[in-house]
PDB file of C-alpha atoms in Angstrom:
ATOM      1  CA  UNK A  65     102.931 104.636 117.619  1.00  0.00           C
ATOM      2  CA  UNK A  66     102.985 100.921 116.676  1.00  0.00           C
ATOM      3  CA  UNK A  67     100.859 101.309 113.671  1.00  0.00           C
ATOM      4  CA  UNK A  68      99.594 103.935 111.348  1.00  0.00           C
ATOM      5  CA  UNK A  69      96.051 105.089 110.641  1.00  0.00           C
ATOM      6  CA  UNK A  70      96.499 103.586 107.214  1.00  0.00           C
ATOM      7  CA  UNK A  71      97.468 100.216 108.448  1.00  0.00           C
ATOM      8  CA  UNK A  72      94.650 100.399 111.086  1.00  0.00           C
ATOM      9  CA  UNK A  73      92.055 100.817 108.307  1.00  0.00           C
ATOM     10  CA  UNK A  74      93.570  98.169 106.073  1.00  0.00           C
ATOM     11  CA  UNK A  75      93.616  95.551 108.917  1.00  0.00           C
ATOM     12  CA  UNK A  76      90.305  96.306 110.616  1.00  0.00           C
ATOM     13  CA  UNK A  77      88.365  97.544 107.627  1.00  0.00           C
ATOM     14  CA  UNK A  78      86.874 100.391 109.640  1.00  0.00           C
ATOM     15  CA  UNK A  79      86.135 103.190 107.089  1.00  0.00           C
ATOM     16  CA  UNK A  80      86.551 106.996 107.873  1.00  0.00           C
ATOM     17  CA  UNK A  81      82.864 107.414 107.653  1.00  0.00           C
ATOM     18  CA  UNK A  82      82.613 105.408 111.040  1.00  0.00           C
ATOM     19  CA  UNK A  83      85.851 106.805 112.490  1.00  0.00           C
ATOM     20  CA  UNK A  84      87.824 110.002 111.647  1.00  0.00           C
ATOM     21  CA  UNK A  85      91.541 109.873 111.257  1.00  0.00           C
ATOM     22  CA  UNK A  86      91.992 111.968 114.443  1.00  0.00           C
ATOM     23  CA  UNK A  87      89.819 109.486 116.423  1.00  0.00           C
ATOM     24  CA  UNK A  88      91.645 106.467 115.036  1.00  0.00           C
ATOM     25  CA  UNK A  89      94.914 108.058 116.002  1.00  0.00           C
ATOM     26  CA  UNK A  90      93.696 108.416 119.572  1.00  0.00           C
ATOM     27  CA  UNK A  91      92.740 104.744 119.695  1.00  0.00           C
ATOM     28  CA  UNK A  92      96.095 103.725 118.189  1.00  0.00           C
ATOM     29  CA  UNK A  93      97.866 105.834 120.808  1.00  0.00           C
ATOM     30  CA  UNK A  94      96.033 104.027 123.640  1.00  0.00           C
ATOM     31  CA  UNK A  95      96.617 100.668 121.986  1.00  0.00           C
ATOM     32  CA  UNK A  96     100.402 101.369 121.828  1.00  0.00           C
ATOM     33  CA  UNK A  97     100.562 102.186 125.484  1.00  0.00           C
ATOM     34  CA  UNK A  98      98.720  98.990 126.252  1.00  0.00           C
ATOM     35  CA  UNK A  99     100.917  96.896 124.006  1.00  0.00           C
ATOM     36  CA  UNK A 100     104.134  98.256 125.669  1.00  0.00           C
ATOM     37  CA  UNK A 101     102.670  96.644 128.886  1.00  0.00           C
ATOM     38  CA  UNK A 102     101.940  93.416 127.146  1.00  0.00           C
ATOM     39  CA  UNK A 103     105.278  93.092 125.301  1.00  0.00           C
ATOM     40  CA  UNK A 104     107.743  94.187 127.972  1.00  0.00           C
ATOM     41  CA  UNK A 105     108.565  93.648 131.601  1.00  0.00           C
ATOM     42  CA  UNK A 106     108.961  96.791 133.645  1.00  0.00           C
ATOM     43  CA  UNK A 107     111.820  97.097 136.178  1.00  0.00           C
ATOM     44  CA  UNK A 108     110.683  99.645 138.769  1.00  0.00           C
ATOM     45  CA  UNK A 109     113.854 100.136 140.820  1.00  0.00           C
ATOM     46  CA  UNK A 110     117.006  98.489 140.242  1.00  0.00           C
ATOM     47  CA  UNK A 111     119.687  99.543 142.519  1.00  0.00           C
ATOM     48  CA  UNK A 112     123.501  99.856 141.814  1.00  0.00           C
ATOM     49  CA  UNK A 113     125.943 100.441 144.637  1.00  0.00           C
ATOM     50  CA  UNK A 114     129.314 102.028 143.921  1.00  0.00           C
ATOM     51  CA  UNK A 115     128.333 102.602 140.377  1.00  0.00           C
ATOM     52  CA  UNK A 116     130.497 104.935 138.222  1.00  0.00           C
ATOM     53  CA  UNK A 117     129.432 106.558 134.923  1.00  0.00           C
ATOM     54  CA  UNK A 118     128.868 103.325 133.013  1.00  0.00           C
ATOM     55  CA  UNK A 119     126.918 100.226 134.119  1.00  0.00           C
ATOM     56  CA  UNK A 120     124.895  97.266 132.851  1.00  0.00           C
ATOM     57  CA  UNK A 121     121.230  96.705 133.545  1.00  0.00           C
ATOM     58  CA  UNK A 122     120.521  93.280 135.103  1.00  0.00           C
ATOM     59  CA  UNK A 123     117.840  92.521 132.402  1.00  0.00           C
ATOM     60  CA  UNK A 124     118.264  93.138 128.695  1.00  0.00           C
ATOM     61  CA  UNK A 125     117.628  93.949 125.906  1.00  0.00           C
ATOM     62  CA  UNK A 126     116.197  97.212 127.013  1.00  0.00           C
ATOM     63  CA  UNK A 127     112.984  97.856 125.316  1.00  0.00           C
ATOM     64  CA  UNK A 128     111.034 100.835 123.961  1.00  0.00           C
ATOM     65  CA  UNK A 129     108.639 102.322 126.518  1.00  0.00           C
ATOM     66  CA  UNK A 130     107.458 105.580 124.997  1.00  0.00           C
ATOM     67  CA  UNK A 131     105.992 104.111 121.788  1.00  0.00           C
ATOM     68  CA  UNK A 132     108.267 105.563 119.167  1.00  0.00           C
ATOM     69  CA  UNK A 133     109.652 102.172 118.104  1.00  0.00           C
ATOM     70  CA  UNK A 134     113.145 103.056 118.971  1.00  0.00           C
ATOM     71  CA  UNK A 135     115.138 102.530 122.103  1.00  0.00           C
ATOM     72  CA  UNK A 136     116.925 105.586 123.073  1.00  0.00           C
ATOM     73  CA  UNK A 137     118.158 107.369 126.254  1.00  0.00           C
ATOM     74  CA  UNK A 138     114.475 108.520 126.768  1.00  0.00           C
ATOM     75  CA  UNK A 139     113.463 104.824 127.511  1.00  0.00           C
ATOM     76  CA  UNK A 140     115.353 104.628 130.836  1.00  0.00           C
ATOM     77  CA  UNK A 141     115.404 106.808 133.951  1.00  0.00           C
ATOM     78  CA  UNK A 142     118.417 107.004 136.116  1.00  0.00           C
ATOM     79  CA  UNK A 143     118.642 108.640 139.646  1.00  0.00           C
ATOM     80  CA  UNK A 144     121.291 109.205 142.119  1.00  0.00           C
ATOM     81  CA  UNK A 145     120.092 108.784 145.772  1.00  0.00           C
ATOM     82  CA  UNK A 146     121.460 109.811 149.209  1.00  0.00           C
ATOM     83  CA  UNK A 147     119.470 109.602 152.338  1.00  0.00           C
ATOM     84  CA  UNK A 148     116.205 109.149 150.524  1.00  0.00           C
ATOM     85  CA  UNK A 149     116.640 112.155 148.272  1.00  0.00           C
ATOM     86  CA  UNK A 150     116.778 111.461 144.491  1.00  0.00           C
ATOM     87  CA  UNK A 151     118.340 113.447 141.774  1.00  0.00           C
ATOM     88  CA  UNK A 152     117.947 112.717 138.111  1.00  0.00           C
ATOM     89  CA  UNK A 153     121.132 111.805 136.371  1.00  0.00           C
ATOM     90  CA  UNK A 154     121.619 112.543 132.607  1.00  0.00           C
ATOM     91  CA  UNK A 155     121.932 109.359 130.380  1.00  0.00           C
ATOM     92  CA  UNK A 156     124.244 110.057 127.579  1.00  0.00           C
ATOM     93  CA  UNK A 157     123.953 106.701 125.642  1.00  0.00           C
ATOM     94  CA  UNK A 158     122.654 103.127 125.945  1.00  0.00           C
ATOM     95  CA  UNK A 159     123.199  99.961 123.938  1.00  0.00           C
ATOM     96  CA  UNK A 160     119.854  98.242 124.301  1.00  0.00           C
ATOM     97  CA  UNK A 161     121.093  94.878 123.229  1.00  0.00           C
ATOM     98  CA  UNK A 162     123.630  94.541 126.033  1.00  0.00           C
ATOM     99  CA  UNK A 163     121.981  96.747 128.646  1.00  0.00           C
ATOM    100  CA  UNK A 164     125.026  99.085 128.744  1.00  0.00           C
ATOM    101  CA  UNK A 165     124.190 102.446 130.091  1.00  0.00           C
ATOM    102  CA  UNK A 166     126.525 105.573 130.116  1.00  0.00           C
ATOM    103  CA  UNK A 167     125.966 108.518 132.296  1.00  0.00           C
ATOM    104  CA  UNK A 168     127.131 112.159 132.128  1.00  0.00           C
ATOM    105  CA  UNK A 169     130.011 112.756 134.655  1.00  0.00           C
ATOM    106  CA  UNK A 170     128.809 113.374 138.186  1.00  0.00           C
ATOM    107  CA  UNK A 171     130.286 113.397 141.702  1.00  0.00           C
ATOM    108  CA  UNK A 172     130.024 109.707 142.625  1.00  0.00           C
ATOM    109  CA  UNK A 173     130.618 110.536 146.239  1.00  0.00           C
ATOM    110  CA  UNK A 174     127.459 112.483 146.399  1.00  0.00           C
ATOM    111  CA  UNK A 175     125.157 109.415 146.137  1.00  0.00           C
ATOM    112  CA  UNK A 176     125.077 106.282 148.066  1.00  0.00           C
ATOM    113  CA  UNK A 177     123.373 104.309 145.177  1.00  0.00           C
ATOM    114  CA  UNK A 178     122.259 104.702 141.612  1.00  0.00           C
ATOM    115  CA  UNK A 179     118.671 103.574 140.697  1.00  0.00           C
ATOM    116  CA  UNK A 180     117.438 102.686 137.245  1.00  0.00           C
ATOM    117  CA  UNK A 181     113.919 102.324 135.905  1.00  0.00           C
ATOM    118  CA  UNK A 182     113.381 100.693 132.578  1.00  0.00           C
ATOM    119  CA  UNK A 183     111.556  98.138 130.575  1.00  0.00           C
ATOM    120  CA  UNK A 184     113.123  94.923 128.849  1.00  0.00           C
ATOM    121  CA  UNK A 185     111.957  92.372 126.409  1.00  0.00           C
ATOM    122  CA  UNK A 186     112.278  88.630 126.301  1.00  0.00           C
ATOM    123  CA  UNK A 187     111.729  87.861 122.681  1.00  0.00           C
ATOM    124  CA  UNK A 188     112.527  89.369 119.148  1.00  0.00           C
ATOM    125  CA  UNK A 189     110.250  91.980 117.795  1.00  0.00           C
ATOM    126  CA  UNK A 190     108.602  91.290 114.495  1.00  0.00           C
ATOM    127  CA  UNK A 191     107.253  94.779 113.665  1.00  0.00           C
ATOM    128  CA  UNK A 192     104.960  93.679 111.030  1.00  0.00           C
ATOM    129  CA  UNK A 193     103.139  91.399 113.640  1.00  0.00           C
ATOM    130  CA  UNK A 194     103.262  94.234 116.103  1.00  0.00           C
ATOM    131  CA  UNK A 195     101.603  96.593 113.567  1.00  0.00           C
ATOM    132  CA  UNK A 196      98.776  94.054 112.986  1.00  0.00           C
ATOM    133  CA  UNK A 197      98.368  93.511 116.643  1.00  0.00           C
ATOM    134  CA  UNK A 198      98.153  97.327 117.412  1.00  0.00           C
ATOM    135  CA  UNK A 199      95.526  97.741 114.636  1.00  0.00           C
ATOM    136  CA  UNK A 200      93.341  94.909 116.168  1.00  0.00           C
ATOM    137  CA  UNK A 201      93.665  96.292 119.619  1.00  0.00           C
ATOM    138  CA  UNK A 202      92.784  99.780 118.410  1.00  0.00           C
ATOM    139  CA  UNK A 203      89.783  98.161 116.642  1.00  0.00           C
ATOM    140  CA  UNK A 204      88.841  96.625 119.823  1.00  0.00           C
ATOM    141  CA  UNK A 205      88.861  99.932 121.641  1.00  0.00           C
ATOM    142  CA  UNK A 206      86.689 101.492 118.747  1.00  0.00           C
ATOM    143  CA  UNK A 207      84.162  98.585 118.868  1.00  0.00           C
ATOM    144  CA  UNK A 208      83.959  98.727 122.720  1.00  0.00           C
ATOM    145  CA  UNK A 209      83.057 102.459 122.528  1.00  0.00           C
ATOM    146  CA  UNK A 210      80.351 102.074 119.782  1.00  0.00           C
ATOM    147  CA  UNK A 211      78.976  98.447 120.288  1.00  0.00           C
ATOM    148  CA  UNK A 212      79.502  97.635 123.935  1.00  0.00           C
ATOM    149  CA  UNK A 213      75.878  98.495 124.727  1.00  0.00           C
ATOM    150  CA  UNK A 214      74.550  96.108 122.008  1.00  0.00           C
ATOM    151  CA  UNK A 215      72.023  93.619 123.460  1.00  0.00           C
ATOM    152  CA  UNK A 216      72.941  89.905 123.497  1.00  0.00           C
ATOM    153  CA  UNK A 217      69.888  89.024 121.396  1.00  0.00           C
ATOM    154  CA  UNK A 218      67.738  90.897 118.827  1.00  0.00           C
ATOM    155  CA  UNK A 219      64.106  89.991 118.339  1.00  0.00           C
ATOM    156  CA  UNK A 220      62.430  90.138 114.887  1.00  0.00           C
ATOM    157  CA  UNK A 221      58.914  89.203 115.532  1.00  0.00           C
ATOM    158  CA  UNK A 222      58.830  85.969 117.404  1.00  0.00           C
ATOM    159  CA  UNK A 223      62.368  85.070 116.273  1.00  0.00           C
ATOM    160  CA  UNK A 224      65.350  85.914 118.371  1.00  0.00           C
ATOM    161  CA  UNK A 225      69.012  86.215 117.095  1.00  0.00           C
ATOM    162  CA  UNK A 226      72.086  86.059 119.295  1.00  0.00           C
ATOM    163  CA  UNK A 227      75.503  87.320 118.259  1.00  0.00           C
ATOM    164  CA  UNK A 228      77.940  84.439 117.976  1.00  0.00           C
ATOM    165  CA  UNK A 229      80.733  86.872 118.724  1.00  0.00           C
ATOM    166  CA  UNK A 230      80.240  90.561 119.545  1.00  0.00           C
ATOM    167  CA  UNK A 231      82.322  93.084 117.475  1.00  0.00           C
ATOM    168  CA  UNK A 232      84.598  93.901 120.255  1.00  0.00           C
ATOM    169  CA  UNK A 233      85.250  90.293 121.176  1.00  0.00           C
ATOM    170  CA  UNK A 234      86.353  89.399 117.621  1.00  0.00           C
ATOM    171  CA  UNK A 235      89.009  92.149 117.548  1.00  0.00           C
ATOM    172  CA  UNK A 236      90.250  91.283 120.981  1.00  0.00           C
ATOM    173  CA  UNK A 237      90.594  87.646 120.183  1.00  0.00           C
ATOM    174  CA  UNK A 238      92.588  88.583 117.062  1.00  0.00           C
ATOM    175  CA  UNK A 239      94.681  90.738 119.142  1.00  0.00           C
ATOM    176  CA  UNK A 240      95.642  87.911 121.533  1.00  0.00           C
ATOM    177  CA  UNK A 241      96.198  85.540 118.711  1.00  0.00           C
ATOM    178  CA  UNK A 242      98.707  87.842 117.184  1.00  0.00           C
ATOM    179  CA  UNK A 243     100.329  88.660 120.410  1.00  0.00           C
ATOM    180  CA  UNK A 244     100.963  85.002 121.116  1.00  0.00           C
ATOM    181  CA  UNK A 245     102.759  84.812 117.708  1.00  0.00           C
ATOM    182  CA  UNK A 246     104.847  87.936 118.658  1.00  0.00           C
ATOM    183  CA  UNK A 247     105.846  86.277 121.966  1.00  0.00           C
ATOM    184  CA  UNK A 248     106.904  83.040 120.270  1.00  0.00           C
ATOM    185  CA  UNK A 249     109.836  84.438 118.528  1.00  0.00           C
ATOM    186  CA  UNK A 250     112.960  83.786 120.701  1.00  0.00           C
ATOM    187  CA  UNK A 251     116.009  85.869 120.807  1.00  0.00           C
ATOM    188  CA  UNK A 252     118.613  83.953 118.674  1.00  0.00           C
ATOM    189  CA  UNK A 253     121.223  81.750 120.476  1.00  0.00           C
ATOM    190  CA  UNK A 254     123.963  83.495 118.476  1.00  0.00           C
ATOM    191  CA  UNK A 255     122.819  86.851 119.578  1.00  0.00           C
ATOM    192  CA  UNK A 256     122.617  85.704 123.204  1.00  0.00           C
ATOM    193  CA  UNK A 257     126.187  84.408 123.051  1.00  0.00           C
ATOM    194  CA  UNK A 258     127.543  87.539 121.594  1.00  0.00           C
ATOM    195  CA  UNK A 259     125.854  89.608 124.278  1.00  0.00           C
ATOM    196  CA  UNK A 260     127.353  87.481 127.011  1.00  0.00           C
ATOM    197  CA  UNK A 261     130.762  88.041 125.541  1.00  0.00           C
ATOM    198  CA  UNK A 262     130.214  91.817 125.455  1.00  0.00           C
ATOM    199  CA  UNK A 263     128.867  91.969 129.002  1.00  0.00           C
ATOM    200  CA  UNK A 264     131.935  90.020 130.233  1.00  0.00           C
ATOM    201  CA  UNK A 265     134.177  92.848 129.015  1.00  0.00           C
ATOM    202  CA  UNK A 266     135.083  91.804 125.435  1.00  0.00           C
ATOM    203  CA  UNK A 267     133.745  95.203 124.196  1.00  0.00           C
ATOM    204  CA  UNK A 268     135.794  95.021 120.984  1.00  0.00           C
ATOM    205  CA  UNK A 269     132.961  92.793 119.764  1.00  0.00           C
ATOM    206  CA  UNK A 270     129.866  94.549 118.253  1.00  0.00           C
ATOM    207  CA  UNK A 271     126.406  93.076 117.454  1.00  0.00           C
TER     208      UNK A 271
END
């Protein structure tokens, strides 16, 4: 998950009297899934013809897509295909920064192409900001559930009061403000240059 229940409460100020830890965790889980969609670009089917046991994804760095804050072999799916029939291939390792994917040995003649499904990112991750954004988004989900049916105005006698901002809008605006800050952090030029060297075959270099 992209933030803890403790951080969620610190950021949003929502006490356990209003929301149990278990409920908060559920909102954080949903918020994390949504954030993955907002932070990454999904590649549905990238095709490699005549691929061997190692290949480079077209787009990189490969991003976390299961919400565990790490990029591992579980964050990419690879299939061998022949005449429309797909077989899952075992990914033994990946190097997220360069997009290098290594597969367990298989009969390359058995497939006409190899297909990869993965997510990639276009900016550096600042996990402190991501935690804050996740807390705001989880707060928005909580507020939607509890306050969405609030009327736009409340009447006290002859006086009517209108909400300047509804609770759920407040959290959502904070989420998008933080998301813009996250997206504004570019991948460093030095890192980009080193990755290009590695992808061109100079694998003795490491990031």
